[in-house]
Coordinates of C-alpha atoms (C1' of nucleotides) in Angstrom, one line a residue:
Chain A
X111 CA 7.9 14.9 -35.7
X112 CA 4.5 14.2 -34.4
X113 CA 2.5 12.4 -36.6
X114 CA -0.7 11.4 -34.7
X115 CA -4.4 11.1 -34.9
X116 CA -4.5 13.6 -32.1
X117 CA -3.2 16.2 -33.8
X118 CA -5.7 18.1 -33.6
X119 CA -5.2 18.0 -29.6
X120 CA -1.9 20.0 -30.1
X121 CA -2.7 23.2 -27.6
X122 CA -3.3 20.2 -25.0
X123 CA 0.4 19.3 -25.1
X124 CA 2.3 19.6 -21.8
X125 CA 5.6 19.7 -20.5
X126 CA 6.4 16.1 -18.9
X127 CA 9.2 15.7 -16.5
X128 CA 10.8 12.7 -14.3
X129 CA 11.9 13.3 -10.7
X130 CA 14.1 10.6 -8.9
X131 CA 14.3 10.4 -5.0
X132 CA 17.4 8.4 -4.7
X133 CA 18.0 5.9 -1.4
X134 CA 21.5 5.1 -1.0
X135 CA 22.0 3.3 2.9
X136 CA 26.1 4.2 4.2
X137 CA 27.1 4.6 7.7
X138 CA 24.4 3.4 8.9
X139 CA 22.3 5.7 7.7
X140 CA 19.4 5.6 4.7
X141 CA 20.2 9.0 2.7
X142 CA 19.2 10.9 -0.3
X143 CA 20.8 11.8 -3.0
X144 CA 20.4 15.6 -4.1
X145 CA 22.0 18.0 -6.7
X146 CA 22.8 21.6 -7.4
X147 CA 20.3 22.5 -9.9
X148 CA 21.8 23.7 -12.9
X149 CA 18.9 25.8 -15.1
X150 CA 16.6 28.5 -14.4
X151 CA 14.6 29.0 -12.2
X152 CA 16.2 28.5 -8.5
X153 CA 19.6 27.3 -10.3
X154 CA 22.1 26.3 -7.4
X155 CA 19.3 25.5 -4.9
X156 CA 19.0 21.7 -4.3
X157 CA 16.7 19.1 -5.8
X158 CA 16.1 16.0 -6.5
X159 CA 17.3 14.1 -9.7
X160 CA 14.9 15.5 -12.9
X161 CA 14.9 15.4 -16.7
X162 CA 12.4 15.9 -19.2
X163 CA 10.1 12.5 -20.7
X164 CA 11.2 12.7 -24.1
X165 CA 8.7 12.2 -27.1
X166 CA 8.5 8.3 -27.8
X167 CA 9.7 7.4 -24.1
X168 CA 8.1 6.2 -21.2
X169 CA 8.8 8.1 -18.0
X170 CA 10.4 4.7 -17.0
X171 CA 12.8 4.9 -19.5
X172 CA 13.6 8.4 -19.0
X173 CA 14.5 7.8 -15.5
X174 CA 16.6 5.3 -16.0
X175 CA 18.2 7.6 -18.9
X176 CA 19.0 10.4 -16.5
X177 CA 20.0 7.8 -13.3
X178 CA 22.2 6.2 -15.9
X179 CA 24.1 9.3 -17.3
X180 CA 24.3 10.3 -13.5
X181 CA 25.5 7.3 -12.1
X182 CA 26.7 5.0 -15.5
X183 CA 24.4 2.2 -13.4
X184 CA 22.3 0.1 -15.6
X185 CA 20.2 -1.8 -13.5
X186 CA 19.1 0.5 -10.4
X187 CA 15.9 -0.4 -9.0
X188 CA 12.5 1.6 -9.6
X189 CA 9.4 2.2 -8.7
X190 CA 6.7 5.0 -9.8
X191 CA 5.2 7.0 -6.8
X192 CA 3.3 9.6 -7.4
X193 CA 2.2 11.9 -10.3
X194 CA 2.2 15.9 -9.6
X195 CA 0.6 18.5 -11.7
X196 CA -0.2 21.1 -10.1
X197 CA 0.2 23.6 -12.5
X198 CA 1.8 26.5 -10.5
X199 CA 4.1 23.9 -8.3
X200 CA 7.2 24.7 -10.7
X201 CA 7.4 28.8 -11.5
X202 CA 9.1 28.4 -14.8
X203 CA 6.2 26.8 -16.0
X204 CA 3.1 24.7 -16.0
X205 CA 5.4 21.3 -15.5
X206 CA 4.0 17.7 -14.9
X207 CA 6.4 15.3 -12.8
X208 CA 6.4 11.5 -12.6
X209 CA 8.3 10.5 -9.4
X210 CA 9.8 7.7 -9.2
X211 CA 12.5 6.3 -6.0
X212 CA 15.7 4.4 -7.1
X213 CA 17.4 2.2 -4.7
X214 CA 21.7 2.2 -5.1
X215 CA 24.7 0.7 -3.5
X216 CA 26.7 3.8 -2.4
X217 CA 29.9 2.2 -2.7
X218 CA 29.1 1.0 -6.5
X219 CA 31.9 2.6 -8.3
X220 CA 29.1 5.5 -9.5
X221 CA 30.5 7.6 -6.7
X222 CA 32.9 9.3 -9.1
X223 CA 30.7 10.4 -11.7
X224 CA 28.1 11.6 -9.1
X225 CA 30.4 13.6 -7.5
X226 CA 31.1 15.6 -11.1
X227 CA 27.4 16.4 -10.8
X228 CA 27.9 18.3 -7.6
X229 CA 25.6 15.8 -6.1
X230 CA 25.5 15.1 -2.4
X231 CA 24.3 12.7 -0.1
X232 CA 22.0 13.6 2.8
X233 CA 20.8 11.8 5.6
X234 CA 17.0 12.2 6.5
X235 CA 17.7 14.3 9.0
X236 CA 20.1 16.6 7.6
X237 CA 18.2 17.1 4.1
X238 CA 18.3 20.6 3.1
X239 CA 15.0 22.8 2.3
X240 CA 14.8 21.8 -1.9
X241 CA 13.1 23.7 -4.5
X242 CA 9.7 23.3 -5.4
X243 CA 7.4 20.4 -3.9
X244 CA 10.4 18.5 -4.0
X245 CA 10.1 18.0 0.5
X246 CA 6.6 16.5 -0.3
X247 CA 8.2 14.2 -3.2
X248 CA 11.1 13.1 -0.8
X249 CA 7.9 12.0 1.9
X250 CA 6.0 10.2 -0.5
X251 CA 8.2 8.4 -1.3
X252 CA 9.8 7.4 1.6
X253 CA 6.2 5.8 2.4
X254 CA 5.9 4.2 -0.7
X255 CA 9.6 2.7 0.2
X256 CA 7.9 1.7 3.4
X257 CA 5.4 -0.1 1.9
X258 CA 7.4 -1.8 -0.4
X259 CA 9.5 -2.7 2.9
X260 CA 6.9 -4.4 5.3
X261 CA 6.3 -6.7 1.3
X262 CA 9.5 -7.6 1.0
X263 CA 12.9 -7.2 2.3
X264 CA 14.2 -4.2 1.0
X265 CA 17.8 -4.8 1.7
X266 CA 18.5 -6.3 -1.9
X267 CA 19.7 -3.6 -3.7
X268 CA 20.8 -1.4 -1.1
X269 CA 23.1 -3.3 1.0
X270 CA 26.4 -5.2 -0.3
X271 CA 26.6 -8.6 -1.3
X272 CA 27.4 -9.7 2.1
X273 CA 25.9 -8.2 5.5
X274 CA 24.9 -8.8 9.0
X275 CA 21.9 -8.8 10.6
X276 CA 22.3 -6.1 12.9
X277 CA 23.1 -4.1 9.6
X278 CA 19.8 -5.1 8.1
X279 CA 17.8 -4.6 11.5
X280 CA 19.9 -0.8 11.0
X281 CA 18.0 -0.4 7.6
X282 CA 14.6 -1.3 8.8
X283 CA 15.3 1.3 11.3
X284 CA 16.2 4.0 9.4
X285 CA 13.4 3.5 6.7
X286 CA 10.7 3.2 9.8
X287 CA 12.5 5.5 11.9
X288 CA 11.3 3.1 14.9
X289 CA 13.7 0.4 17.0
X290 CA 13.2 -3.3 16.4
X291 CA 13.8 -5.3 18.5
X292 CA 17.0 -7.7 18.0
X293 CA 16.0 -10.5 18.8
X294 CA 12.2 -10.2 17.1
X295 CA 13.8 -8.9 13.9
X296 CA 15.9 -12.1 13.6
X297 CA 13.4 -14.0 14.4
X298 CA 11.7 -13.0 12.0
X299 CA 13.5 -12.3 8.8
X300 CA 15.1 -15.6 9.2
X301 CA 11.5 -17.0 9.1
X302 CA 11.2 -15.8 5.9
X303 CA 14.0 -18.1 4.4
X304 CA 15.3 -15.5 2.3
X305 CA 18.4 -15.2 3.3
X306 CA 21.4 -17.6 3.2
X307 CA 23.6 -17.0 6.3
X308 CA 27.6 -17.6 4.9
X309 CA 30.4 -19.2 7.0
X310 CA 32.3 -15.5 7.2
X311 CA 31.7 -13.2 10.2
X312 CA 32.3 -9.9 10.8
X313 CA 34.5 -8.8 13.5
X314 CA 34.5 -5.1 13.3
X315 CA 31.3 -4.3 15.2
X316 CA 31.8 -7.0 17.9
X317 CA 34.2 -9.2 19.7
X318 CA 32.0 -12.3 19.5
X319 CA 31.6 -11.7 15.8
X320 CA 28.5 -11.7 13.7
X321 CA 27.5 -14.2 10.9
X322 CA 27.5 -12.4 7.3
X323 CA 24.2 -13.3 5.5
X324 CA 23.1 -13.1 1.9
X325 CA 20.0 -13.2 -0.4
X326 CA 19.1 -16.6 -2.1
X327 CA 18.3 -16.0 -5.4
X328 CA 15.0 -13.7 -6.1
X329 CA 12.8 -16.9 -7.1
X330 CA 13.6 -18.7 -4.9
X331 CA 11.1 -17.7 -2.0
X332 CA 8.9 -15.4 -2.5
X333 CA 5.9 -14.2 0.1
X334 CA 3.3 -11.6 0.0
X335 CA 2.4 -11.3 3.9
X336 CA 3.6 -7.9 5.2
X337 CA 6.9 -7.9 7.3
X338 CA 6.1 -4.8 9.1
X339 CA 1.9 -5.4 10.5
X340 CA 1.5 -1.7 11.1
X341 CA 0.5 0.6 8.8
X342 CA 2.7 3.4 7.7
Chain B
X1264 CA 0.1 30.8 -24.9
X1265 CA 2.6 29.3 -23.5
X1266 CA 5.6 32.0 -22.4
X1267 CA 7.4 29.9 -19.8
X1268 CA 11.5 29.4 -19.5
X1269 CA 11.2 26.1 -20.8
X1270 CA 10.0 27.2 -24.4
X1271 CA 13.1 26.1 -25.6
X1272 CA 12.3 22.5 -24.9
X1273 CA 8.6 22.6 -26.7
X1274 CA 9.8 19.3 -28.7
X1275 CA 10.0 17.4 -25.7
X1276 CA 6.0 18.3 -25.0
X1277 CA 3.4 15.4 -24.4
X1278 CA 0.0 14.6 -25.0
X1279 CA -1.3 13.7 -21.5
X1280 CA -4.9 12.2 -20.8
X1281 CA -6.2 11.1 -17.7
X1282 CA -7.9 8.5 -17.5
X1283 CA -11.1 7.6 -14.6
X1284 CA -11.9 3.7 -13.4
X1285 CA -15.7 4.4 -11.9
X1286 CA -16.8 2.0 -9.5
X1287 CA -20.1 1.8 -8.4
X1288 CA -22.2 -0.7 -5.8
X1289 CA -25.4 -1.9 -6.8
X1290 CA -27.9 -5.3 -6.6
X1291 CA -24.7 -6.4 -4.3
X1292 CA -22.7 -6.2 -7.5
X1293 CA -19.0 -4.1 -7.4
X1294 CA -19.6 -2.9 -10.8
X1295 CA -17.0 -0.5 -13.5
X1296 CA -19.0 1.6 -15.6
X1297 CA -17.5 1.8 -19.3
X1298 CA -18.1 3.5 -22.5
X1299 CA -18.5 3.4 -25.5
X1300 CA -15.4 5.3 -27.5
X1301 CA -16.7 8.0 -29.5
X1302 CA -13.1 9.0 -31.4
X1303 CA -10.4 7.1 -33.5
X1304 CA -8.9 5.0 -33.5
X1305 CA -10.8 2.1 -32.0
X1306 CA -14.2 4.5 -31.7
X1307 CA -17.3 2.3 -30.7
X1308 CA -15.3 0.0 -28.6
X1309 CA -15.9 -0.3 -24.5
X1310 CA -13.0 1.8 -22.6
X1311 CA -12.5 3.5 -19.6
X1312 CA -13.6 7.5 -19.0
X1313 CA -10.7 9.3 -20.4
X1314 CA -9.8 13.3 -21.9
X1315 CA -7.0 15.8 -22.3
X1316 CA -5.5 17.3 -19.3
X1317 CA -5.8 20.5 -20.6
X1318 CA -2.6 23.0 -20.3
X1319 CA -2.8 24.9 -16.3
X1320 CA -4.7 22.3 -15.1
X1321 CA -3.4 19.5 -13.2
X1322 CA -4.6 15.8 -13.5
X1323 CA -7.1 15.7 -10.7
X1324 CA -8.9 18.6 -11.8
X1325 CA -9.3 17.6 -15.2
X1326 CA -10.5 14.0 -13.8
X1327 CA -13.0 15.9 -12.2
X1328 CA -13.9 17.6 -15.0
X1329 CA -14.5 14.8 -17.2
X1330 CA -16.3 12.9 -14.2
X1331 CA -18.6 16.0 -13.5
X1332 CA -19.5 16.8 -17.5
X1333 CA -20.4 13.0 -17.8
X1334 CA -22.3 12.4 -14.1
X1335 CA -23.1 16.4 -12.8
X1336 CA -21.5 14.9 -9.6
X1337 CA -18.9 17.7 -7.7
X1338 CA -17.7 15.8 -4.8
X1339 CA -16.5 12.3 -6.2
X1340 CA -14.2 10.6 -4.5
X1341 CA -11.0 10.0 -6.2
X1342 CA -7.9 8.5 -5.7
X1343 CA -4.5 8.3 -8.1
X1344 CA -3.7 5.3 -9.4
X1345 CA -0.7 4.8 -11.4
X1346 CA 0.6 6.6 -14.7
X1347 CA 1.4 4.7 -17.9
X1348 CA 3.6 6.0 -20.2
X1349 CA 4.8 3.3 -23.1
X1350 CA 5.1 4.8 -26.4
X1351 CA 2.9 2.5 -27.7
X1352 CA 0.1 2.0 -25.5
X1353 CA -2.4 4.0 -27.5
X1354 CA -2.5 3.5 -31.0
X1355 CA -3.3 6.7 -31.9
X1356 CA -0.2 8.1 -30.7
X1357 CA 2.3 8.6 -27.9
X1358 CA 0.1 9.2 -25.0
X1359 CA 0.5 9.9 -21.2
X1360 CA -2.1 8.5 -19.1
X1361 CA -2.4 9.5 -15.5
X1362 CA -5.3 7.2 -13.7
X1363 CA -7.7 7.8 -11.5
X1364 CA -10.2 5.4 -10.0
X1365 CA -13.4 7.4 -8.4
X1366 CA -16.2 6.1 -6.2
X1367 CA -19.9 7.2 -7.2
X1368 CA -23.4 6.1 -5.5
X1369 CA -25.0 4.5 -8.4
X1370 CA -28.6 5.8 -7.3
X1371 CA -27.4 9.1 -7.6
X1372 CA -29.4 11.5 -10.0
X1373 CA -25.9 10.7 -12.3
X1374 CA -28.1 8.0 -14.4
X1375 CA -29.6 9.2 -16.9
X1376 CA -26.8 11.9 -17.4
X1377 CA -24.5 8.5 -18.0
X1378 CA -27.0 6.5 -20.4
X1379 CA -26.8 10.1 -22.7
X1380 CA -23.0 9.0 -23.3
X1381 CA -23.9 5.2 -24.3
X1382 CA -21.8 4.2 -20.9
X1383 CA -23.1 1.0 -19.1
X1384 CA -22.0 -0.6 -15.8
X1385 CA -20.7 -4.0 -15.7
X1386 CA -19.6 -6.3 -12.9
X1387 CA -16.1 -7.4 -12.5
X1388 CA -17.3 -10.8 -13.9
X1389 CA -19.1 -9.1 -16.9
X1390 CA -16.6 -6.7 -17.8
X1391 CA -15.9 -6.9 -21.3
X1392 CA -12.1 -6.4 -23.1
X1393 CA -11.9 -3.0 -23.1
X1394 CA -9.2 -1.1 -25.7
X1395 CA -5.2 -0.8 -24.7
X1396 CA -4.2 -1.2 -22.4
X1397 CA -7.8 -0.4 -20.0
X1398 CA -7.4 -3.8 -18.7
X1399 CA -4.5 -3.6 -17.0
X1400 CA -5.7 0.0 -15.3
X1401 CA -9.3 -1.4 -13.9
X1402 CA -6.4 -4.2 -12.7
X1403 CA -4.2 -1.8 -10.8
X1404 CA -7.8 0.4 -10.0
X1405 CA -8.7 -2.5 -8.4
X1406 CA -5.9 -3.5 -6.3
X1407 CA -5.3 0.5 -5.0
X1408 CA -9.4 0.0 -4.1
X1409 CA -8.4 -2.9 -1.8
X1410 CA -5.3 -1.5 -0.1
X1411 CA -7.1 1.8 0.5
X1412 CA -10.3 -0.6 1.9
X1413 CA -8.0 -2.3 4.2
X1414 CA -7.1 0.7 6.0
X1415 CA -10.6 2.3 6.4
X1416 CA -13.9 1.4 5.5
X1417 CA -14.3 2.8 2.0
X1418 CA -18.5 1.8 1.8
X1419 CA -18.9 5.9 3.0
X1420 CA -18.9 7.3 -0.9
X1421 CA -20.2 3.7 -2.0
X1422 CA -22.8 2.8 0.1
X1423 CA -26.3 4.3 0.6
X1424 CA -26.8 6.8 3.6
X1425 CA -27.9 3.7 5.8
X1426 CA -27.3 0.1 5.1
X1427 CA -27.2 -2.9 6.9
X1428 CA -23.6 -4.7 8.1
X1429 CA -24.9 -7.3 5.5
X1430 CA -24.5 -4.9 2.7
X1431 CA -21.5 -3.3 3.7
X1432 CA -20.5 -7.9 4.4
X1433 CA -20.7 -8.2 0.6
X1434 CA -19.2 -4.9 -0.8
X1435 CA -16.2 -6.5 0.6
X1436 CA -16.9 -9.4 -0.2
X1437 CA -16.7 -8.2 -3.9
X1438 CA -13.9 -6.1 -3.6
X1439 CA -11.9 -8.5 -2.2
X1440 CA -13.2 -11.6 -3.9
X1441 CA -13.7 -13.6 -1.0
X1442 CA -15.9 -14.6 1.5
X1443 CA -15.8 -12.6 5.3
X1444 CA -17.2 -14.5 7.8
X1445 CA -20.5 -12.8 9.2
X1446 CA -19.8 -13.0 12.8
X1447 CA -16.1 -12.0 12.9
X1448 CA -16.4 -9.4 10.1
X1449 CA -19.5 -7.7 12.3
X1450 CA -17.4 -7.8 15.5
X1451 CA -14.5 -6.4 13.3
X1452 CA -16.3 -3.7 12.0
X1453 CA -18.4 -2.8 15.0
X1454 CA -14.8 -2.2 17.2
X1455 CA -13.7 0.1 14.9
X1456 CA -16.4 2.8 16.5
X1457 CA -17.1 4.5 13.0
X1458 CA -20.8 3.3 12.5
X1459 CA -23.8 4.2 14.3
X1460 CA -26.5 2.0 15.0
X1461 CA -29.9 3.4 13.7
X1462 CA -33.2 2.6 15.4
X1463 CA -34.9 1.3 12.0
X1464 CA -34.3 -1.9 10.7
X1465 CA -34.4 -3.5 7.2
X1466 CA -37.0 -6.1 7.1
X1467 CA -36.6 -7.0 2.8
X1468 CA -33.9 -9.9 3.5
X1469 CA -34.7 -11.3 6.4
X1470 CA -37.6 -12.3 8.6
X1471 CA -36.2 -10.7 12.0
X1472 CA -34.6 -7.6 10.3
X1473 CA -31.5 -6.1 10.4
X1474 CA -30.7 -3.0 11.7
X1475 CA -29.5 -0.1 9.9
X1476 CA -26.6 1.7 10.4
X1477 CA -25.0 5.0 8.9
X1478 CA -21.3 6.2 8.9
X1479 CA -20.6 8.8 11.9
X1480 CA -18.6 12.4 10.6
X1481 CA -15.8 11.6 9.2
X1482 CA -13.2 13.4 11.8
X1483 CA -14.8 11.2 15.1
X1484 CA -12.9 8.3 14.5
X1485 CA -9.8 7.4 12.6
X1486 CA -7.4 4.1 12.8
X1487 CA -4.7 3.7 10.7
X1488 CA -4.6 0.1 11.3
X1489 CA -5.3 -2.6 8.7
X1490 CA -9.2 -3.9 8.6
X1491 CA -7.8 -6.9 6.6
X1492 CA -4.6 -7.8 7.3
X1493 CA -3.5 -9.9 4.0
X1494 CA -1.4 -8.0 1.7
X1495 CA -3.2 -8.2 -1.9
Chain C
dG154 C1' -42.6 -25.6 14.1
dC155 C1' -39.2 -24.7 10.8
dA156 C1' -36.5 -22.1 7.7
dA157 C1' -33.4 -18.3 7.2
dA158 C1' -31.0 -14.4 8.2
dA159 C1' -29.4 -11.6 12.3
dG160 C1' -26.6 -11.4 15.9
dT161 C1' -23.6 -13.3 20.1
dG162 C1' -20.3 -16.3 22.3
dT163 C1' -16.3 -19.5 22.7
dT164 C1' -12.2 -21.8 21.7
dG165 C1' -7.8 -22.6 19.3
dT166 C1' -4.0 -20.8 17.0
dA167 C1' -0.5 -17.8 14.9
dG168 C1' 2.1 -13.9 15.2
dT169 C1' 3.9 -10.5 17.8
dT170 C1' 6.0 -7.9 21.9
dA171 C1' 8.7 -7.5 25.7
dC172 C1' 11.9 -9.3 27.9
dA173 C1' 15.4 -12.5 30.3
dC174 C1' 19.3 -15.0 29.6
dC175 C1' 23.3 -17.4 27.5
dC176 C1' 27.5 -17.0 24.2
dA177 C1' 32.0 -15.6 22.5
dT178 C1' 35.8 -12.9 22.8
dG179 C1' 39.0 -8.7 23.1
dC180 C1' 40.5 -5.8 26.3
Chain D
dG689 C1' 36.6 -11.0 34.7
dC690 C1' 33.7 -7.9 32.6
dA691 C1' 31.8 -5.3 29.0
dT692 C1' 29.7 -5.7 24.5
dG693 C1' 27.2 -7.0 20.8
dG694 C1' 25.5 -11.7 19.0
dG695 C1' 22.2 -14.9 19.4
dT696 C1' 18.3 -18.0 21.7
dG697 C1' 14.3 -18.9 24.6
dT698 C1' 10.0 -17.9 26.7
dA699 C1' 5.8 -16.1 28.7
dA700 C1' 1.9 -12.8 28.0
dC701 C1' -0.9 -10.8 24.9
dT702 C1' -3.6 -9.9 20.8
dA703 C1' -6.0 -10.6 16.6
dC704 C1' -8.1 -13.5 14.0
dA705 C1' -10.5 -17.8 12.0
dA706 C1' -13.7 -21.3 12.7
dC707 C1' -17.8 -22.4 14.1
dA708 C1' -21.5 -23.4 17.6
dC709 C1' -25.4 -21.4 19.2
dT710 C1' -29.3 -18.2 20.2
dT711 C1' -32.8 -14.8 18.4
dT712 C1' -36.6 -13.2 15.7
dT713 C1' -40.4 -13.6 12.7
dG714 C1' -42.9 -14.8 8.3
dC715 C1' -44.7 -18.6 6.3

DNA sequence: GCAAAAGTGTTGTAGTTACACCCATGC
DNA sequence: GCATGGGTGTAACTACAACACTTTTGC
């Protein structure tokens, strides 16, 4: 199967796996999806989204692989955080994760095929304890989403096609756990000239009604000044 | 030697290397050192430190270990980069790179350990193509090095014990490839209360001299806010 | 005395914060 | 008419960039 200069090497060879923290944003709320872990050790505790990096893969691919057969989504958004290798950090054996966080629209039509998973969403604050270092994964990479946040303006692929501003503003909360201010926040994302605002308002969240906005396509303005100054 | 649970999945197991951008400062020159690769494929080009992550050992220790067989240094400093992963990166077969950039003194007694493995330091402007995908890594190495220097002042593990705010001007003025002003970058510096003026001045640069100053311990003072504000 | 680097001071501007205040409308 | 969220305006503050200017000393 392996047919490599490094044979040699073979007693170096290591169990590589992928773990996802998935963001999902509903109610008003930024959450994470978790599962009931189906293998030995701690089967039935909760944890995040894993599979193993198969030979010939990168650990890209193989989490898109496993989002995919999760959620039947092709195009979820990625990026790596953070590689773990501790060798004693899974007790079924000396296991090396690559962690990546995928951004989803909850109400995609994946909600069915998650739920045969025995998958659940949790807010922040209501996350259960989860096996492993999995807490520690779930942190980092809420501050990598951070970072990527105060870049660019996250809301692209985890808000529906259509949205307020307040709903937006709601995000930035969540993911900063801090309030902006209204009126700054517009201010300020609307200085950006990302977003296109439509003709359509909303009138569930307020008599006066509140414009629906939408992102222009990706190209079209880009920026690389942070949105959020402070550090995380 | 390896009885874990996941035995059953030994076909999925992955060579996995790390691999170590060194920076160094010296004649007021950021500078990588490379080597010159001493197996196949490729062997005798210029590439990056690299080796197995051996099996109950996780990637920062073996970075360690490949940084303290080559320099004798214990206490580098080192930061994780990014992992790569494509099938194809490494000719030689499917490899799993975790990287790792680490920050040496070059006057250290390291030297002539280093010239014993053929390596060489080169500037940023020097640096010649280096083999796979190396580029790309002293690339991202680079970028982590500025985020990181833009939320403290990273000269600590670069720099001599004392230095003059010139010095510590143009280390980032070569990390970040532009020019700080002298006066504001001084004033910016001094009101972050984490250097201490010493009594002794440098008199090789200039006529009147420039005093010295040294890093105060590391617990006095944090800040978690940006020294440069520009995203990179 | 003048060149050259070290070090200090000043001024303008841009971005942010903290608000006050008006708007539209359902009840 | 009044409560409520939507939306606009503004004044104070802060950080920074640009740059003038002063200091010291070897030559």
């Amino acid at each position: 199967m392996n047919t490599t200069i490094y044979d040699q090497y073979q007693e170096n060879k290591r169990f590589v796996s992928v773990d996802c923290v998935i963001f999902g944003y509903e109610q008003e709320q930024l959450k994470v999806l978790v599962f009931q872990r189906d293998i030995e050790p701690s089967k039935g505790e909760w944890s995040l989204l894993g599979g193993w990096v198969h030979v010939n893969e990168s650990t890209e691919d193989a989490a898109r692989r496993v989002l995919n057969k999760l959620t039947g989504l092709e195009d979820v958004y990625l990026e790596q955080v953070h590689t773990f290798s501790q060798p004693d950090r899974d007790p079924g054996g000396s296991v090396i994760t690559v962690e990546y966080y995928a951004l989803i629209k909850i109400d995609d039509k994946a909600s069915n095929l998650i739920e045969d998973y025995g998958a659940k969403w949790f807010s922040l604050e209501e996350l259960p304890k989860l096996i492993f270092d999995h807490d520690v994964l779930v942190k980092k990479a809420l501050e990598k989403l951070r970072l990527r946040s105060s870049y660019e303006i996250i809301g692209r692929k985890l808000l529906p096609e259509k949205f307020t501003l307040t709903r937006l503003r709601n995000l930035y909360n969540q993911i900063f756990q801090r309030e902006f201010d209204p009126g700054n926040f517009r201010k300020k994302i609307l200085s950006l000239k990302v977003l296109e605002r439509l003709e359509e308002k909303d009138m569930s969240e307020s008599k006066k009604g509140a414009f629906y906005f939408k992102f222009k396509p990706k190209n079209e303005a880009e920026f690389t000044d942070p949105i959020v100054k402070r550090s995380i």
